[in-house]
């Protein structure tokens, strides 16, 4: 392993908190945020799959990828990706 890689690994180990080191409140918040993100993304993907292509602004494949972007993807799809004809 290169010196640079070791330095980066060492830095990452110091900046990331282990799950065991988090307070119960922080763990709960992390779980709530993760559940919210997953539910928004799944809802957006289901909507995209069921929606006809002519009711989507742009290509459905592009929107499927955008939805996968944390937090902003599903929100962007619901605000800009759907046509309300």
PDB file of C-alpha atoms in Angstrom:
ATOM      1  CA  UNK A   1       0.000   0.000   0.000  1.00  0.00           C
ATOM      2  CA  UNK A   2       1.348   3.412  -0.910  1.00  0.00           C
ATOM      3  CA  UNK A   3       2.136   6.051   1.665  1.00  0.00           C
ATOM      4  CA  UNK A   4      -0.650   8.239   0.293  1.00  0.00           C
ATOM      5  CA  UNK A   5      -3.196   5.404   0.560  1.00  0.00           C
ATOM      6  CA  UNK A   6      -2.155   4.678   4.151  1.00  0.00           C
ATOM      7  CA  UNK A   7      -2.506   8.349   5.065  1.00  0.00           C
ATOM      8  CA  UNK A   8      -5.959   8.520   3.492  1.00  0.00           C
ATOM      9  CA  UNK A   9      -7.083   5.311   5.204  1.00  0.00           C
ATOM     10  CA  UNK A  10      -5.843   6.643   8.535  1.00  0.00           C
ATOM     11  CA  UNK A  11      -7.727   9.915   8.017  1.00  0.00           C
ATOM     12  CA  UNK A  12     -10.945   8.077   7.109  1.00  0.00           C
ATOM     13  CA  UNK A  13     -10.678   5.909  10.208  1.00  0.00           C
ATOM     14  CA  UNK A  14     -10.437   8.990  12.408  1.00  0.00           C
ATOM     15  CA  UNK A  15     -13.268  10.959  10.804  1.00  0.00           C
ATOM     16  CA  UNK A  16     -15.914   8.234  10.532  1.00  0.00           C
ATOM     17  CA  UNK A  17     -17.721   7.273  13.702  1.00  0.00           C
ATOM     18  CA  UNK A  18     -18.404   3.630  14.232  1.00  0.00           C
ATOM     19  CA  UNK A  19     -22.048   2.684  14.700  1.00  0.00           C
ATOM     20  CA  UNK A  20     -21.205   1.480  18.217  1.00  0.00           C
ATOM     21  CA  UNK A  21     -19.733   4.878  19.088  1.00  0.00           C
ATOM     22  CA  UNK A  22     -22.874   6.825  18.158  1.00  0.00           C
ATOM     23  CA  UNK A  23     -25.357   7.886  20.788  1.00  0.00           C
ATOM     24  CA  UNK A  24     -28.778   6.195  20.702  1.00  0.00           C
ATOM     25  CA  UNK A  25     -30.318   9.468  19.523  1.00  0.00           C
ATOM     26  CA  UNK A  26     -27.849   9.720  16.651  1.00  0.00           C
ATOM     27  CA  UNK A  27     -28.495   6.109  15.665  1.00  0.00           C
ATOM     28  CA  UNK A  28     -32.243   6.715  15.651  1.00  0.00           C
ATOM     29  CA  UNK A  29     -31.827   9.844  13.520  1.00  0.00           C
ATOM     30  CA  UNK A  30     -29.628   7.940  11.072  1.00  0.00           C
ATOM     31  CA  UNK A  31     -32.234   5.196  10.764  1.00  0.00           C
ATOM     32  CA  UNK A  32     -35.083   7.670  10.238  1.00  0.00           C
ATOM     33  CA  UNK A  33     -33.143   9.544   7.546  1.00  0.00           C
ATOM     34  CA  UNK A  34     -32.168   6.305   5.812  1.00  0.00           C
ATOM     35  CA  UNK A  35     -35.762   5.054   5.852  1.00  0.00           C
ATOM     36  CA  UNK A  36     -37.014   8.381   4.473  1.00  0.00           C
ATOM     37  CA  UNK A  37     -34.449   8.307   1.663  1.00  0.00           C
ATOM     38  CA  UNK A  38     -35.236   4.733   0.713  1.00  0.00           C
ATOM     39  CA  UNK A  39     -38.998   5.294   0.763  1.00  0.00           C
ATOM     40  CA  UNK A  40     -38.726   8.446  -1.400  1.00  0.00           C
ATOM     41  CA  UNK A  41     -36.519   6.665  -3.926  1.00  0.00           C
ATOM     42  CA  UNK A  42     -38.715   3.552  -4.109  1.00  0.00           C
ATOM     43  CA  UNK A  43     -41.849   5.686  -4.476  1.00  0.00           C
ATOM     44  CA  UNK A  44     -40.229   7.704  -7.265  1.00  0.00           C
ATOM     45  CA  UNK A  45     -39.022   4.567  -9.105  1.00  0.00           C
ATOM     46  CA  UNK A  46     -42.497   3.000  -8.877  1.00  0.00           C
ATOM     47  CA  UNK A  47     -44.096   6.195 -10.166  1.00  0.00           C
ATOM     48  CA  UNK A  48     -41.570   6.384 -13.010  1.00  0.00           C
ATOM     49  CA  UNK A  49     -42.132   2.738 -13.973  1.00  0.00           C
ATOM     50  CA  UNK A  50     -45.914   3.144 -14.061  1.00  0.00           C
ATOM     51  CA  UNK A  51     -45.955   6.535 -15.776  1.00  0.00           C
ATOM     52  CA  UNK A  52     -46.160   6.565 -19.601  1.00  0.00           C
ATOM     53  CA  UNK A  53     -43.079   8.016 -21.327  1.00  0.00           C
ATOM     54  CA  UNK A  54     -45.055  10.962 -22.734  1.00  0.00           C
ATOM     55  CA  UNK A  55     -45.794  12.075 -19.157  1.00  0.00           C
ATOM     56  CA  UNK A  56     -42.102  12.276 -18.231  1.00  0.00           C
ATOM     57  CA  UNK A  57     -39.868  15.269 -18.950  1.00  0.00           C
ATOM     58  CA  UNK A  58     -36.867  13.662 -20.636  1.00  0.00           C
ATOM     59  CA  UNK A  59     -35.864  10.025 -20.856  1.00  0.00           C
ATOM     60  CA  UNK A  60     -37.096   7.579 -18.264  1.00  0.00           C
ATOM     61  CA  UNK A  61     -33.659   5.911 -18.052  1.00  0.00           C
ATOM     62  CA  UNK A  62     -32.003   9.201 -17.147  1.00  0.00           C
ATOM     63  CA  UNK A  63     -34.596   9.885 -14.465  1.00  0.00           C
ATOM     64  CA  UNK A  64     -34.127   6.371 -13.064  1.00  0.00           C
ATOM     65  CA  UNK A  65     -30.448   7.203 -12.511  1.00  0.00           C
ATOM     66  CA  UNK A  66     -31.166  10.647 -11.085  1.00  0.00           C
ATOM     67  CA  UNK A  67     -33.584   9.170  -8.554  1.00  0.00           C
ATOM     68  CA  UNK A  68     -30.666   7.149  -7.170  1.00  0.00           C
ATOM     69  CA  UNK A  69     -28.858  10.332  -6.099  1.00  0.00           C
ATOM     70  CA  UNK A  70     -29.262  10.707  -2.351  1.00  0.00           C
ATOM     71  CA  UNK A  71     -32.006  13.036  -1.176  1.00  0.00           C
ATOM     72  CA  UNK A  72     -32.064  15.370  -4.183  1.00  0.00           C
ATOM     73  CA  UNK A  73     -32.803  12.759  -6.855  1.00  0.00           C
ATOM     74  CA  UNK A  74     -36.334  11.760  -5.831  1.00  0.00           C
ATOM     75  CA  UNK A  75     -37.223  15.360  -5.000  1.00  0.00           C
ATOM     76  CA  UNK A  76     -35.965  16.529  -8.404  1.00  0.00           C
ATOM     77  CA  UNK A  77     -38.005  13.835 -10.128  1.00  0.00           C
ATOM     78  CA  UNK A  78     -41.235  14.790  -8.355  1.00  0.00           C
ATOM     79  CA  UNK A  79     -40.674  18.508  -8.994  1.00  0.00           C
ATOM     80  CA  UNK A  80     -39.251  18.484 -12.537  1.00  0.00           C
ATOM     81  CA  UNK A  81     -39.467  14.998 -14.007  1.00  0.00           C
ATOM     82  CA  UNK A  82     -43.216  14.521 -14.225  1.00  0.00           C
ATOM     83  CA  UNK A  83     -45.569  16.271 -16.611  1.00  0.00           C
ATOM     84  CA  UNK A  84     -48.949  17.186 -15.242  1.00  0.00           C
ATOM     85  CA  UNK A  85     -50.889  17.143 -18.508  1.00  0.00           C
TER      86      UNK A  85
END
